[in-house]
Coordinates of C-alpha atoms in Angstrom, one line a residue:
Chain A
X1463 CA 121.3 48.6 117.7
X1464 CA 121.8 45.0 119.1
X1465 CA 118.4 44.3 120.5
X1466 CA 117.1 43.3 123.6
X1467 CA 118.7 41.0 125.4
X1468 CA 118.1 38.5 128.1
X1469 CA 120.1 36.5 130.4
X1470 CA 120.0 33.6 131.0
X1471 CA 118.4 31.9 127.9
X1472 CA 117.1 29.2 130.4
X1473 CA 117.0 28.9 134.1
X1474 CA 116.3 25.3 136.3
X1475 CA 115.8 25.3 139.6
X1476 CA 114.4 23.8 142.7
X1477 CA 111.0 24.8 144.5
X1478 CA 112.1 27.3 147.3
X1479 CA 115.1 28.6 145.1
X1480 CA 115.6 32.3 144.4
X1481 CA 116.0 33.7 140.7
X1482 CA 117.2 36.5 139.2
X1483 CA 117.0 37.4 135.7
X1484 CA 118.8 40.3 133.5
X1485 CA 117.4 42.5 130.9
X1486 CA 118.7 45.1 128.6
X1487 CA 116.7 47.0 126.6
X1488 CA 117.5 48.9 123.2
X1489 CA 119.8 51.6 125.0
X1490 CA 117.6 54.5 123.5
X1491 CA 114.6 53.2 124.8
X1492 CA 113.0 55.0 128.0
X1493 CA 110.0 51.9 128.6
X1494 CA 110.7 48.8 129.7
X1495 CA 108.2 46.1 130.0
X1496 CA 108.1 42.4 131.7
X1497 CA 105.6 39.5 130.2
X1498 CA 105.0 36.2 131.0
X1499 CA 104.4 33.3 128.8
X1500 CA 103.2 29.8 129.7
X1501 CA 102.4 27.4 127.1
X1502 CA 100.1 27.1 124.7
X1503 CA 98.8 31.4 125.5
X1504 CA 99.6 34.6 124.7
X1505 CA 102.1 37.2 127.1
X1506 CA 100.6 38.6 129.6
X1507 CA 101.9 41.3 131.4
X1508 CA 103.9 41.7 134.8
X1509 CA 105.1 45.1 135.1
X1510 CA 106.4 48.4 133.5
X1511 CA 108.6 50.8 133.8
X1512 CA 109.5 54.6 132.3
X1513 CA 112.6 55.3 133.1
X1514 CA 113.7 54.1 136.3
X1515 CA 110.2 54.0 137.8
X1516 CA 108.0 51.3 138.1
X1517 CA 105.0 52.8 137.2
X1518 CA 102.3 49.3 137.2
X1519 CA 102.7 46.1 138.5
X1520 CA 99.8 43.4 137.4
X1521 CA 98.3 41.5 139.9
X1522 CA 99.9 38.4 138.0
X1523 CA 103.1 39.3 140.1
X1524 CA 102.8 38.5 144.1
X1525 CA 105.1 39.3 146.8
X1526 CA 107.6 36.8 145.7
X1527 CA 108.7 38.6 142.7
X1528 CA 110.7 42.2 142.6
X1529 CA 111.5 44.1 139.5
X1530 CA 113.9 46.7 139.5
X1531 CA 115.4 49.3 136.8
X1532 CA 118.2 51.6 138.6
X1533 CA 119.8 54.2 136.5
X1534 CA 116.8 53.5 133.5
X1535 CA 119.6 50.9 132.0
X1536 CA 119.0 47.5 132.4
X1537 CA 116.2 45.7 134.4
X1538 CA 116.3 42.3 136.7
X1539 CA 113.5 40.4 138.1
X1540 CA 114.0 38.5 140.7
X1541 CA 111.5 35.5 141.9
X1542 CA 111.8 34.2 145.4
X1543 CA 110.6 31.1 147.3
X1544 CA 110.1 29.8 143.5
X1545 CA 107.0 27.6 143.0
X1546 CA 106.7 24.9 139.9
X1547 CA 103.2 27.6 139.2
X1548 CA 106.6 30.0 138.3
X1549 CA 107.8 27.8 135.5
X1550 CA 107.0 30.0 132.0
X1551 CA 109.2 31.7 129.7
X1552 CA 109.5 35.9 130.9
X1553 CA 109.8 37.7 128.2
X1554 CA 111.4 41.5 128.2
X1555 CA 110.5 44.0 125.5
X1556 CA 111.3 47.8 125.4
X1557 CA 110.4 50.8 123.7
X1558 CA 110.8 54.6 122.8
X1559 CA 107.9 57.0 124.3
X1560 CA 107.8 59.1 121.1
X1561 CA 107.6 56.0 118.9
X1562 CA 104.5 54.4 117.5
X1563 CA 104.0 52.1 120.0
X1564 CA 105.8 49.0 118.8
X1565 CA 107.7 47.0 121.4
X1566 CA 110.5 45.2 120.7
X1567 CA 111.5 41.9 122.4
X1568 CA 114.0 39.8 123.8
X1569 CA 114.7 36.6 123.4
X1570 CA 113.2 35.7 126.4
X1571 CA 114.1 33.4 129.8
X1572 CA 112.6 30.0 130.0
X1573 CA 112.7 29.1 133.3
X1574 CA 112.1 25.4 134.7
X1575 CA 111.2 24.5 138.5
X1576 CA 111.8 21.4 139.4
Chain B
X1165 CA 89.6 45.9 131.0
X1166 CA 90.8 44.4 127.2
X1167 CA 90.6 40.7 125.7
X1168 CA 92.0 39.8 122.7
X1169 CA 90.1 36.7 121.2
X1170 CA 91.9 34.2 118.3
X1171 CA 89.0 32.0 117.4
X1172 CA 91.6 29.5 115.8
X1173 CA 94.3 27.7 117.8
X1174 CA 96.1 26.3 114.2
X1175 CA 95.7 26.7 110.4
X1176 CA 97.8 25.5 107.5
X1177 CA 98.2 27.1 104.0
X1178 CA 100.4 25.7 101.3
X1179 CA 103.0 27.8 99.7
X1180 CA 102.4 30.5 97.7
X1181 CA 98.5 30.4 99.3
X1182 CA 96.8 33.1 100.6
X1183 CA 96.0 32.5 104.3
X1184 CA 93.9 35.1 106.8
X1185 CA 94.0 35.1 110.7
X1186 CA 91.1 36.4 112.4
X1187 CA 91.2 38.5 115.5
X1188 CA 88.2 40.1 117.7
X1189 CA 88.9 42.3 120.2
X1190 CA 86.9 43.5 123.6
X1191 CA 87.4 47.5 124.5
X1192 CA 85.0 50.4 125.8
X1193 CA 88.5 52.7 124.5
X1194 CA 88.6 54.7 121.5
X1195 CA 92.2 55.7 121.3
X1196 CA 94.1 52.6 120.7
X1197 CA 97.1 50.8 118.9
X1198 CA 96.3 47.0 117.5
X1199 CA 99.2 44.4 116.5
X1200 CA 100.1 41.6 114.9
X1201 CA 103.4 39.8 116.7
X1202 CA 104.8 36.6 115.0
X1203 CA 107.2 34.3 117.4
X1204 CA 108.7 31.9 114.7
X1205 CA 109.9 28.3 117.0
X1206 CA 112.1 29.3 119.4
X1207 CA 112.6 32.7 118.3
X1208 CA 111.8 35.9 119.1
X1209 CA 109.0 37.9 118.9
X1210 CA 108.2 40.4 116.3
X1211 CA 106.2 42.8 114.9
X1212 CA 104.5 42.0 111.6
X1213 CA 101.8 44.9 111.3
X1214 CA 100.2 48.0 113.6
X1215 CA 97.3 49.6 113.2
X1216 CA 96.2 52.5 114.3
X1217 CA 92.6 53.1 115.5
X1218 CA 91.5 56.4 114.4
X1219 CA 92.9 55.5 110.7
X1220 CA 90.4 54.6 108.7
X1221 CA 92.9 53.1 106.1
X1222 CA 94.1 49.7 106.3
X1223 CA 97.6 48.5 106.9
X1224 CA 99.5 47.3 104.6
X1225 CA 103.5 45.4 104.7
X1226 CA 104.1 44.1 101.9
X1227 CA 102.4 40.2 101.8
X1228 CA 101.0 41.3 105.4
X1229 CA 97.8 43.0 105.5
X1230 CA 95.1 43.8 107.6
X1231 CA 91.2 44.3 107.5
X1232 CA 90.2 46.4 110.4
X1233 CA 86.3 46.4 111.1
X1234 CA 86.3 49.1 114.7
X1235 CA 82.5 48.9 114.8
X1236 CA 83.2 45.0 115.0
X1237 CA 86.0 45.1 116.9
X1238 CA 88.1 42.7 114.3
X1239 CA 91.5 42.8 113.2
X1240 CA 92.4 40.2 110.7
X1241 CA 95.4 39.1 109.1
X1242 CA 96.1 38.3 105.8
X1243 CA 99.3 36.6 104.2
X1244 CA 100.0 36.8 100.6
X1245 CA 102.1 34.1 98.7
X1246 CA 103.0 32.2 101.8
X1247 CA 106.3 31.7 102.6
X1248 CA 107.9 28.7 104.6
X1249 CA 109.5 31.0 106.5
X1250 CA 105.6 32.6 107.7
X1251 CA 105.9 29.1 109.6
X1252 CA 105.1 30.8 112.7
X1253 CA 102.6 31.6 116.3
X1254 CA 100.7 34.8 115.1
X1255 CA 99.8 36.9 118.5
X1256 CA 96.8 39.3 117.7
X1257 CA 97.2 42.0 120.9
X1258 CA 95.8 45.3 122.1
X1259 CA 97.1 48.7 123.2
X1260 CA 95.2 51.9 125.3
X1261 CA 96.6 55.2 124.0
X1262 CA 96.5 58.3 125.5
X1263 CA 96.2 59.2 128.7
X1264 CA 96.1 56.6 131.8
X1265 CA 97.7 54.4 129.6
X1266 CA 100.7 52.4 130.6
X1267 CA 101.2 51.0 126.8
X1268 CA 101.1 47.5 127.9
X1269 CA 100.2 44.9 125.4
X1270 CA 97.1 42.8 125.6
X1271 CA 97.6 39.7 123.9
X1272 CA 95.7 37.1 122.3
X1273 CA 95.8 33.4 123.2
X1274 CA 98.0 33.1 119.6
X1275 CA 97.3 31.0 116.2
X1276 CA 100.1 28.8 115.0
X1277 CA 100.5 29.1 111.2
X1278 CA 102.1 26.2 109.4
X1279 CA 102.7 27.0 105.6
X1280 CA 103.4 23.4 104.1
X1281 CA 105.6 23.3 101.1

């Protein structure tokens, strides 16, 4: 068991840029979950998915962002047309349906727009 | 729709202290999960304590316990015999079981924890 991991470990980038960023979740786990984290709050979250399907998506996340999970592996989101509003840290977690609902995290992507 | 309220942005304990977070909580649910995460600086998120609703008994890891009050909605945390390494944001968050629910955590706005040597 390694983790989750994210990639990259920070992102910069100029307004009107695209971004992708890479997840991969505990391989066991079916969930997968995306949060965002400015400074100074709590997460909040983006979007979800069981298995491959996206089965939420919060209001949080407009038209400019895209999350995807083929095969139930890994997960990307993707943020277009990026606005300095975008800069945060996005955090992945992921967990097991038959477990007692902890998640676990990732280290996270901390992403700057300049 | 859930909120998570930490009444108190920072606190400091010294070492070997006994320190407790407090945490209120806003749901018409019944069937729920509540959390403690701790994100130590620049570090990872992780999970210090769960409770479960419908158990009346409180949690208990180790120096990490909890005091859960459901007709009050409050979750506190306490910390036995702080630790520098408890140095630490403390997230208090919120989870709807059952059905409907998509398991997504609600969190708190956070309490940063500094245990002083």
């Amino acid at each position: 068991d390694t983790g989750v991991s994210q990639d990259p470990r920070h992102k910069i980038t100029k307004r009107g840029q695209n971004v992708t960023f890479r997840c991969d979740p505990i391989s066991e786990h079916n969930r997968l979950y995306w949060y965002r984290q400015t400074l100074g709050q709590g997460p909040e979250f983006l979007t979800y998915f069981q298995n491959e399907a996206q089965l939420e998506k919060s209001r949080l996340l407009s038209d400019r962002f895209s999350a995807e999970r083929p095969k139930g592996s890994f997960s990307t989101l993707e943020i277009q047309r990026t606005e300095q509003g975008d800069s945060a840290m996005y955090l992945c977690a992921s967990s097991f349906s038959l477990g007692l609902g902890e998640q676990f995290f990732g280290p996270g992507t901390r992403l700057t727009v300049l | 729709a859930q909120t998570v309220t930490q009444s108190q942005p920072e606190m400091s304990v010294q070492e070997a202290e006994t320190v407790t977070l407090s945490c209120t909580y806003d749901t018409s649910e019944n069937n729920y999960y509540l959390f403690w995460y701790k994100q130590p600086p620049s570090r990872q998120m992780i999970l210090v304590i769960r409770q479960e609703a419908y158990k009346q008994q409180n949690a208990t890891e180790n120096r990490f316990s909890v005091n859960f009050q459901k007709a009050a909605k409050s979750f506190s945390l306490k910390i036995s015999d702080s630790q520098l390494g408890d140095t630490a944001m403390y997230f208090c968050a919120f989870m709807k079981r059952g059905g409907g629910s998509n398991y997504k955590l609600t969190f708190g706005k956070g309490t940063l924890l500094t245990v002083n040597p």
